[in-house]
Coordinates of C-alpha atoms in Angstrom, one line a residue:
M1 CA 3.6 -13.4 -13.0
N2 CA 6.1 -11.9 -10.6
R3 CA 7.5 -13.5 -7.4
F4 CA 4.9 -11.8 -5.2
F5 CA 1.8 -13.2 -7.1
A6 CA 3.5 -16.5 -7.7
G7 CA 4.2 -16.9 -4.0
L8 CA 0.8 -15.7 -2.9
G9 CA -0.9 -18.1 -5.4
Q10 CA 1.1 -21.1 -4.1
R11 CA 0.1 -20.5 -0.6
L12 CA -3.5 -19.9 -1.4
S13 CA -3.7 -23.2 -3.3
D14 CA -1.9 -25.1 -0.5
P15 CA -4.5 -26.3 2.0
A16 CA -1.8 -27.9 4.2
R17 CA -0.2 -24.4 4.6
V18 CA 3.4 -25.7 4.2
Q19 CA 4.3 -23.4 1.3
R20 CA 6.2 -20.3 2.2
S21 CA 7.4 -17.4 0.0
S22 CA 10.5 -15.2 -0.1
T23 CA 8.2 -12.2 -0.2
E24 CA 6.7 -12.8 3.2
K25 CA 7.8 -9.4 4.6
S26 CA 5.6 -9.4 7.6
I27 CA 7.3 -12.1 9.6
G28 CA 10.7 -13.7 9.7
Q29 CA 12.9 -15.6 12.1
C30 CA 15.9 -14.4 14.0
R31 CA 19.0 -16.6 14.3
C32 CA 17.8 -17.4 17.8
G33 CA 14.5 -18.8 16.5
Q34 CA 12.4 -15.9 17.7
S35 CA 9.8 -14.5 15.3
I36 CA 10.7 -11.0 14.0
F37 CA 8.5 -8.5 12.2
F38 CA 8.6 -5.9 9.5
R39 CA 9.1 -2.9 11.9
N40 CA 11.7 -4.5 14.2
S41 CA 15.3 -3.2 14.4
Q42 CA 16.3 -5.5 17.2
C43 CA 15.3 -9.0 18.3
L44 CA 13.3 -8.8 21.5
A45 CA 14.7 -12.2 22.7
C46 CA 18.4 -12.1 21.9
H47 CA 18.8 -8.4 21.0
A48 CA 20.4 -9.3 17.7
P49 CA 20.4 -6.3 15.2
L50 CA 17.8 -6.6 12.5
G51 CA 17.0 -4.9 9.3
Y52 CA 14.6 -4.9 6.4
E53 CA 16.3 -5.9 3.1
P54 CA 14.1 -4.4 0.4
Q55 CA 15.7 -6.3 -2.5
R56 CA 14.7 -9.6 -0.9
G57 CA 11.5 -8.2 0.6
R58 CA 12.1 -9.6 4.1
I59 CA 13.3 -8.8 7.6
V60 CA 16.7 -10.4 8.5
S61 CA 19.0 -10.8 11.4
L62 CA 22.5 -9.4 11.1
S63 CA 26.1 -10.0 12.0
P64 CA 28.8 -7.3 12.1
G65 CA 30.7 -6.7 8.9
E66 CA 34.5 -6.0 8.7
F67 CA 34.0 -2.2 8.8
Q68 CA 32.4 -0.1 11.5
D69 CA 28.5 0.1 11.2
T70 CA 28.4 -2.5 8.5
W71 CA 26.5 -5.8 8.5
R72 CA 26.0 -9.0 6.7
I73 CA 22.9 -11.1 6.8
D74 CA 23.3 -14.0 9.2
G75 CA 24.7 -17.1 7.5
E76 CA 25.8 -15.2 4.4
F77 CA 29.5 -14.9 5.0
N78 CA 30.2 -13.9 1.4
G79 CA 27.0 -11.9 1.1
P80 CA 26.8 -8.2 0.3
L81 CA 28.0 -5.7 2.9
L82 CA 25.1 -3.6 4.1
R83 CA 24.5 -0.5 6.3
H84 CA 21.5 0.7 8.1
C85 CA 19.6 3.7 6.7
A86 CA 20.8 7.0 8.2
N87 CA 17.3 7.6 9.5
L88 CA 17.5 4.7 12.0
Q89 CA 18.6 7.0 14.8
T90 CA 16.1 9.8 13.9
P91 CA 12.5 10.0 14.9
A92 CA 11.7 8.2 11.6
G93 CA 13.2 5.0 13.1
C94 CA 13.9 3.5 9.8
N95 CA 15.2 -0.1 10.0
W96 CA 15.9 -0.6 6.3
L97 CA 19.2 -1.7 4.8
L98 CA 21.1 -0.5 1.8
P99 CA 24.4 -1.4 0.1
Y100 CA 27.5 -0.2 2.0
D101 CA 29.4 0.8 -1.1
G102 CA 26.4 2.4 -3.0
G103 CA 27.2 5.9 -1.8
A104 CA 23.7 6.6 -0.5
Q105 CA 23.0 7.3 3.1
L106 CA 19.2 6.9 2.9
C107 CA 17.3 3.8 1.9
V108 CA 15.0 3.7 -1.1
A109 CA 12.0 4.7 1.1
C110 CA 13.6 7.6 2.9
G111 CA 15.2 8.8 -0.3
L112 CA 11.7 9.7 -1.5
N113 CA 11.4 12.5 1.1
R114 CA 11.6 16.0 -0.3
T115 CA 10.4 17.8 2.9
I116 CA 10.2 16.4 6.4
P117 CA 8.4 18.1 9.4
D118 CA 10.1 20.8 11.4
L119 CA 11.4 18.7 14.3
S120 CA 11.9 21.8 16.4
V121 CA 8.1 21.9 16.7
A122 CA 6.7 19.9 19.6
G123 CA 4.9 16.7 18.4
N124 CA 6.4 16.7 14.9
D125 CA 8.8 14.0 15.9
R126 CA 5.9 11.7 16.7
R127 CA 4.0 12.7 13.6
W128 CA 7.0 12.0 11.3
H129 CA 7.5 8.6 13.0
K130 CA 3.9 7.6 12.2
L131 CA 4.1 8.9 8.6
E132 CA 7.3 7.0 8.0
I133 CA 5.9 3.7 9.3
A134 CA 3.1 3.9 6.9
K135 CA 5.3 5.0 4.0
R136 CA 7.7 2.2 4.5
R137 CA 4.8 -0.3 4.4
L138 CA 3.7 1.3 1.1
V139 CA 7.1 1.3 -0.5
A140 CA 7.8 -2.3 0.5
Q141 CA 4.6 -3.4 -1.1
L142 CA 5.3 -1.4 -4.3
L143 CA 8.7 -3.1 -4.6
D144 CA 7.1 -6.5 -4.0
L145 CA 4.6 -5.9 -6.8
G146 CA 7.5 -5.1 -9.2
L147 CA 6.6 -1.5 -9.5
P148 CA 9.9 0.5 -9.8
V149 CA 10.2 3.2 -7.2
I150 CA 12.1 6.2 -8.6
A151 CA 12.9 9.3 -6.5
K152 CA 12.4 12.7 -8.0
S153 CA 15.9 13.5 -6.9
E154 CA 17.0 11.0 -9.6
N155 CA 14.4 11.8 -12.2
E156 CA 12.4 15.0 -11.7
A157 CA 10.0 14.3 -14.6
M158 CA 9.2 10.7 -13.8
G159 CA 10.0 10.3 -10.2
L160 CA 8.1 10.2 -6.9
A161 CA 8.6 12.5 -3.9
F162 CA 6.8 13.3 -0.6
D163 CA 6.4 16.7 1.2
F164 CA 5.3 16.4 4.8
L165 CA 3.9 19.8 5.6
A166 CA 2.3 21.5 8.6
S167 CA -0.4 24.1 8.8
D168 CA 0.4 27.7 9.6
A169 CA -1.5 30.9 10.2
E170 CA -2.0 31.5 6.5
E171 CA -2.4 28.0 5.0
R172 CA -3.5 24.5 5.7
P173 CA -1.8 22.2 3.2
M174 CA -4.1 19.7 1.5
T175 CA -3.1 16.0 1.2
G176 CA -2.9 15.3 -2.5
H177 CA -0.8 14.5 -5.5
A178 CA 0.5 16.5 -8.4
N179 CA 3.0 15.4 -11.1
G180 CA 4.7 12.8 -8.8
L181 CA 4.8 15.0 -5.7
V182 CA 2.6 13.7 -2.9
T183 CA 1.8 16.3 -0.2
F184 CA 0.8 15.3 3.3
N185 CA -0.7 17.5 5.9
I186 CA 1.0 16.1 9.0
E187 CA -2.1 16.6 11.1
E188 CA -3.3 13.4 9.5
A189 CA -0.8 11.6 11.9
D190 CA -2.9 12.9 14.9
D191 CA -5.5 10.2 15.6
E192 CA -8.0 12.6 17.1
R193 CA -7.8 15.0 14.1
R194 CA -8.0 12.2 11.6
E195 CA -11.0 10.6 13.2
Q196 CA -12.7 14.0 13.4
V197 CA -12.2 14.5 9.7
R198 CA -13.4 10.9 9.0
V199 CA -16.7 11.6 10.8
Q200 CA -17.2 15.0 9.1
M201 CA -16.6 13.4 5.7
H202 CA -18.8 10.4 6.4
E203 CA -16.0 8.1 5.6
P204 CA -16.1 4.5 6.9
Y205 CA -12.2 4.2 6.8
R206 CA -9.4 6.8 7.1
T207 CA -5.8 5.8 7.9
L208 CA -2.3 7.1 7.1
L209 CA -1.6 3.9 5.1
G210 CA -4.8 4.4 3.2
H211 CA -3.9 7.9 2.3
F212 CA -0.5 6.8 1.0
R213 CA -2.0 4.1 -1.1
H214 CA -4.6 6.4 -2.5
E215 CA -2.2 9.2 -3.4
V216 CA 0.4 7.0 -4.9
G217 CA -2.4 5.5 -7.1
H218 CA -2.6 8.9 -8.9
Y219 CA 1.2 8.7 -9.5
Y220 CA 0.9 5.3 -11.0
W221 CA -2.0 6.3 -13.2
D222 CA 0.3 8.9 -14.7
R223 CA 3.0 6.4 -15.2
L224 CA 1.0 3.3 -16.2
V225 CA -2.2 4.4 -17.9
A226 CA -1.9 8.0 -19.2
G227 CA -1.0 7.9 -22.9
S228 CA -0.8 4.1 -22.9
A229 CA -2.7 1.3 -24.6
W230 CA -4.7 0.9 -21.4
L231 CA -6.3 4.3 -21.7
E232 CA -9.3 3.3 -23.8
A233 CA -10.2 0.5 -21.5
F234 CA -9.7 2.7 -18.5
R235 CA -12.3 5.2 -19.9
Y236 CA -14.8 2.4 -20.4
W237 CA -14.5 1.1 -16.8
F238 CA -13.7 4.2 -14.8
G239 CA -14.9 7.1 -17.0
D240 CA -13.4 9.8 -19.1
E241 CA -10.6 11.5 -17.1
R242 CA -10.8 14.6 -19.3
A243 CA -14.0 15.7 -17.4
D244 CA -13.2 18.9 -15.5
Y245 CA -11.8 17.9 -12.1
G246 CA -12.7 21.2 -10.4
E247 CA -16.4 21.0 -11.5
A248 CA -16.6 17.4 -10.5
L249 CA -15.2 18.1 -7.1
Q250 CA -17.6 20.9 -6.5
Y251 CA -20.6 18.8 -7.7
H252 CA -19.6 16.0 -5.4
Y253 CA -19.4 18.1 -2.2
E254 CA -22.6 19.9 -3.1
N255 CA -24.7 16.8 -4.1
G256 CA -22.8 13.8 -2.7
A257 CA -22.6 10.4 -4.4
P258 CA -25.3 8.9 -6.6
A259 CA -27.9 6.8 -4.8
D260 CA -26.8 3.6 -6.5
W261 CA -23.1 4.2 -6.0
Q262 CA -22.6 1.0 -4.0
T263 CA -23.5 -1.1 -7.1
R264 CA -20.7 0.4 -9.1
F265 CA -18.0 1.9 -6.9
V266 CA -15.7 0.9 -4.0
S267 CA -16.5 4.1 -2.1
A268 CA -18.6 7.2 -2.2
Y269 CA -15.6 9.3 -2.9
A270 CA -14.7 7.1 -5.9
T271 CA -17.8 8.5 -7.7
M272 CA -16.3 12.0 -7.8
H273 CA -14.1 11.7 -10.9
P274 CA -12.5 8.8 -12.9
W275 CA -9.1 9.7 -11.4
E276 CA -10.5 9.3 -7.9
D277 CA -12.3 6.1 -8.8
W278 CA -8.9 4.7 -10.0
A279 CA -7.1 5.9 -6.9
E280 CA -9.7 4.5 -4.5
T281 CA -9.8 1.2 -6.3
W282 CA -6.0 1.1 -6.5
A283 CA -5.8 1.7 -2.7
H284 CA -8.2 -1.2 -2.1
Y285 CA -6.2 -3.4 -4.4
L286 CA -3.1 -2.7 -2.3
H287 CA -5.1 -3.2 1.0
M288 CA -6.3 -6.6 -0.2
M289 CA -3.0 -7.9 -1.5
D290 CA -1.0 -6.8 1.5
T291 CA -3.4 -8.0 4.2
L292 CA -4.0 -11.3 2.5
D293 CA -0.2 -11.8 2.2
T294 CA 0.2 -11.0 5.9
A295 CA -2.6 -13.3 6.9
L296 CA -1.1 -16.2 5.0
S297 CA 2.4 -15.4 6.4
L298 CA 0.8 -15.9 9.9
G299 CA -0.9 -19.1 8.9
M300 CA -4.4 -17.6 8.8
R301 CA -6.9 -19.0 6.3
A302 CA -10.6 -18.0 6.3
G303 CA -11.3 -21.1 4.2
D304 CA -11.0 -23.2 7.4
I305 CA -14.3 -21.8 8.6
E306 CA -17.8 -22.0 7.0
L307 CA -19.0 -18.8 5.5
E308 CA -22.1 -18.2 3.4
F309 CA -20.4 -16.7 0.3
Q310 CA -21.0 -17.0 -3.4
P311 CA -17.6 -16.8 -5.1
F312 CA -17.0 -14.5 -8.0
T313 CA -16.5 -16.2 -11.4
R314 CA -14.9 -15.1 -14.6
E315 CA -18.1 -13.3 -15.7
A316 CA -17.3 -10.6 -13.1
L317 CA -13.8 -9.8 -14.5
Y318 CA -12.6 -7.1 -16.8
D319 CA -11.3 -9.7 -19.1
P320 CA -12.9 -13.1 -18.6
N321 CA -10.5 -14.7 -21.1
D322 CA -7.4 -13.6 -19.1
P323 CA -5.1 -16.7 -19.0
Q324 CA -4.5 -15.9 -15.3
A325 CA -8.1 -15.2 -14.5
D326 CA -8.4 -18.2 -12.2
E327 CA -5.4 -17.1 -10.1
F328 CA -6.9 -13.6 -9.8
L329 CA -10.2 -15.1 -8.7
L330 CA -8.4 -17.1 -6.1
F331 CA -7.0 -13.9 -4.6
I332 CA -10.4 -12.1 -4.7
N333 CA -12.4 -14.9 -3.2
A334 CA -9.8 -15.6 -0.6
W335 CA -9.8 -11.9 0.3
I336 CA -13.6 -11.7 0.7
E337 CA -13.6 -14.7 3.0
L338 CA -10.7 -13.2 5.0
A339 CA -12.4 -9.8 5.3
A340 CA -15.6 -11.5 6.7
M341 CA -13.5 -13.3 9.3
L342 CA -11.5 -10.1 10.2
N343 CA -14.8 -8.1 10.6
E344 CA -16.2 -10.7 12.9
L345 CA -13.0 -10.6 15.0
S346 CA -13.3 -6.8 15.2
R347 CA -16.9 -7.0 16.3
S348 CA -15.9 -9.4 19.0
M349 CA -13.7 -6.6 20.5
G350 CA -16.4 -4.0 20.1
Q351 CA -14.5 -2.3 17.3
P352 CA -15.7 -1.2 13.9
D353 CA -15.4 -3.5 11.0
M354 CA -11.8 -3.8 9.9
Y355 CA -12.9 -3.8 6.2
P356 CA -16.2 -1.8 6.1
F357 CA -16.8 -2.2 2.4
V358 CA -18.8 -4.4 0.0
L359 CA -17.3 -5.2 -3.4
P360 CA -19.9 -5.4 -6.2
A361 CA -19.2 -7.1 -9.5
A362 CA -18.4 -3.8 -11.2
V363 CA -15.6 -3.2 -8.7
I364 CA -14.2 -6.7 -9.2
A365 CA -13.9 -5.8 -12.9
K366 CA -12.0 -2.6 -12.0
L367 CA -9.8 -4.5 -9.6
H368 CA -9.0 -7.0 -12.3
F369 CA -8.1 -4.2 -14.7
I370 CA -5.7 -2.8 -12.1
H371 CA -4.2 -6.2 -11.6
R372 CA -3.6 -6.6 -15.3
V373 CA -2.0 -3.2 -15.5
V374 CA 0.3 -4.0 -12.5
T375 CA 1.3 -7.5 -13.7
Q376 CA 2.0 -6.2 -17.3
G377 CA 4.8 -4.1 -15.9
F378 CA 6.0 -0.6 -15.9
S379 CA 6.1 1.2 -19.3

């Protein structure tokens, strides 16, 4: 089990909430004692420069290095010399750090961009900013989970890249994935447009981060499942991906999801094709792990309140004999408790449920399958 799951498990099993983990990216502490957060580039109290160090998975305060525009992590006088990503001063506003002597100007997250929006067009600076906030959150989590993030510029065949494209008079780009290239229609960064599409598509949830997590799920299916020893089990739980995708898409939009979809799938869209079932379930896996990690980092535990909830047991899992089944069930049951608490808080503000989904036993098995694939490592 990697450092992320080990740290999360320690905190979940610690009722006194004294355990902390080096992977708690959502919150840190400046040298002045002020709390600092994942997106900060400057401490709001003492104005110290800050940066996100992806190798350590945390936000840190910085002291000047011996060369111009170089930094060392506070208290690490012999630590590595670092620089900020070149996109710090662009609309992307990237606060990530990278080695000073590595030769790269862009951090691991920004280095995935193949096409950025045309910044001469009004509003595209704001759209790019929103897209990059979501993408950095995604990439930080992938690194925490131990999934290597390789840019197509380094490995065209096996790498990952992003195209952020705008509509024109002839074509409206579709958000999607093909052979490691994730394409985003930058209109998704406009809240009004995204909400309009969500209502039209009868979706309970539609966010930029959700899009990123879903689309990158297709990429990791190609890298982790296709042609691997996992493929037979994938077909048992998710279906045969060799089914014609175009026909499945047309059928879904003409007929909708099966009447009983909520007993077998995490969303209506997941019923469309096995690849979409995987990507939807993968996205939820990332939602659950990141939100639970953030909640624990902030000292939140739903277990402190009474909820009517029947915990899932090994019988619901993909592999009930998994040696780490109890740890996975701890994650799952903690998430369900937390989601119930978050939904009630949202309702108190007159907002929609933060997590408007119900997880049946069949989805728990699929989530466990994904967990096993992730924790087994990258092939």
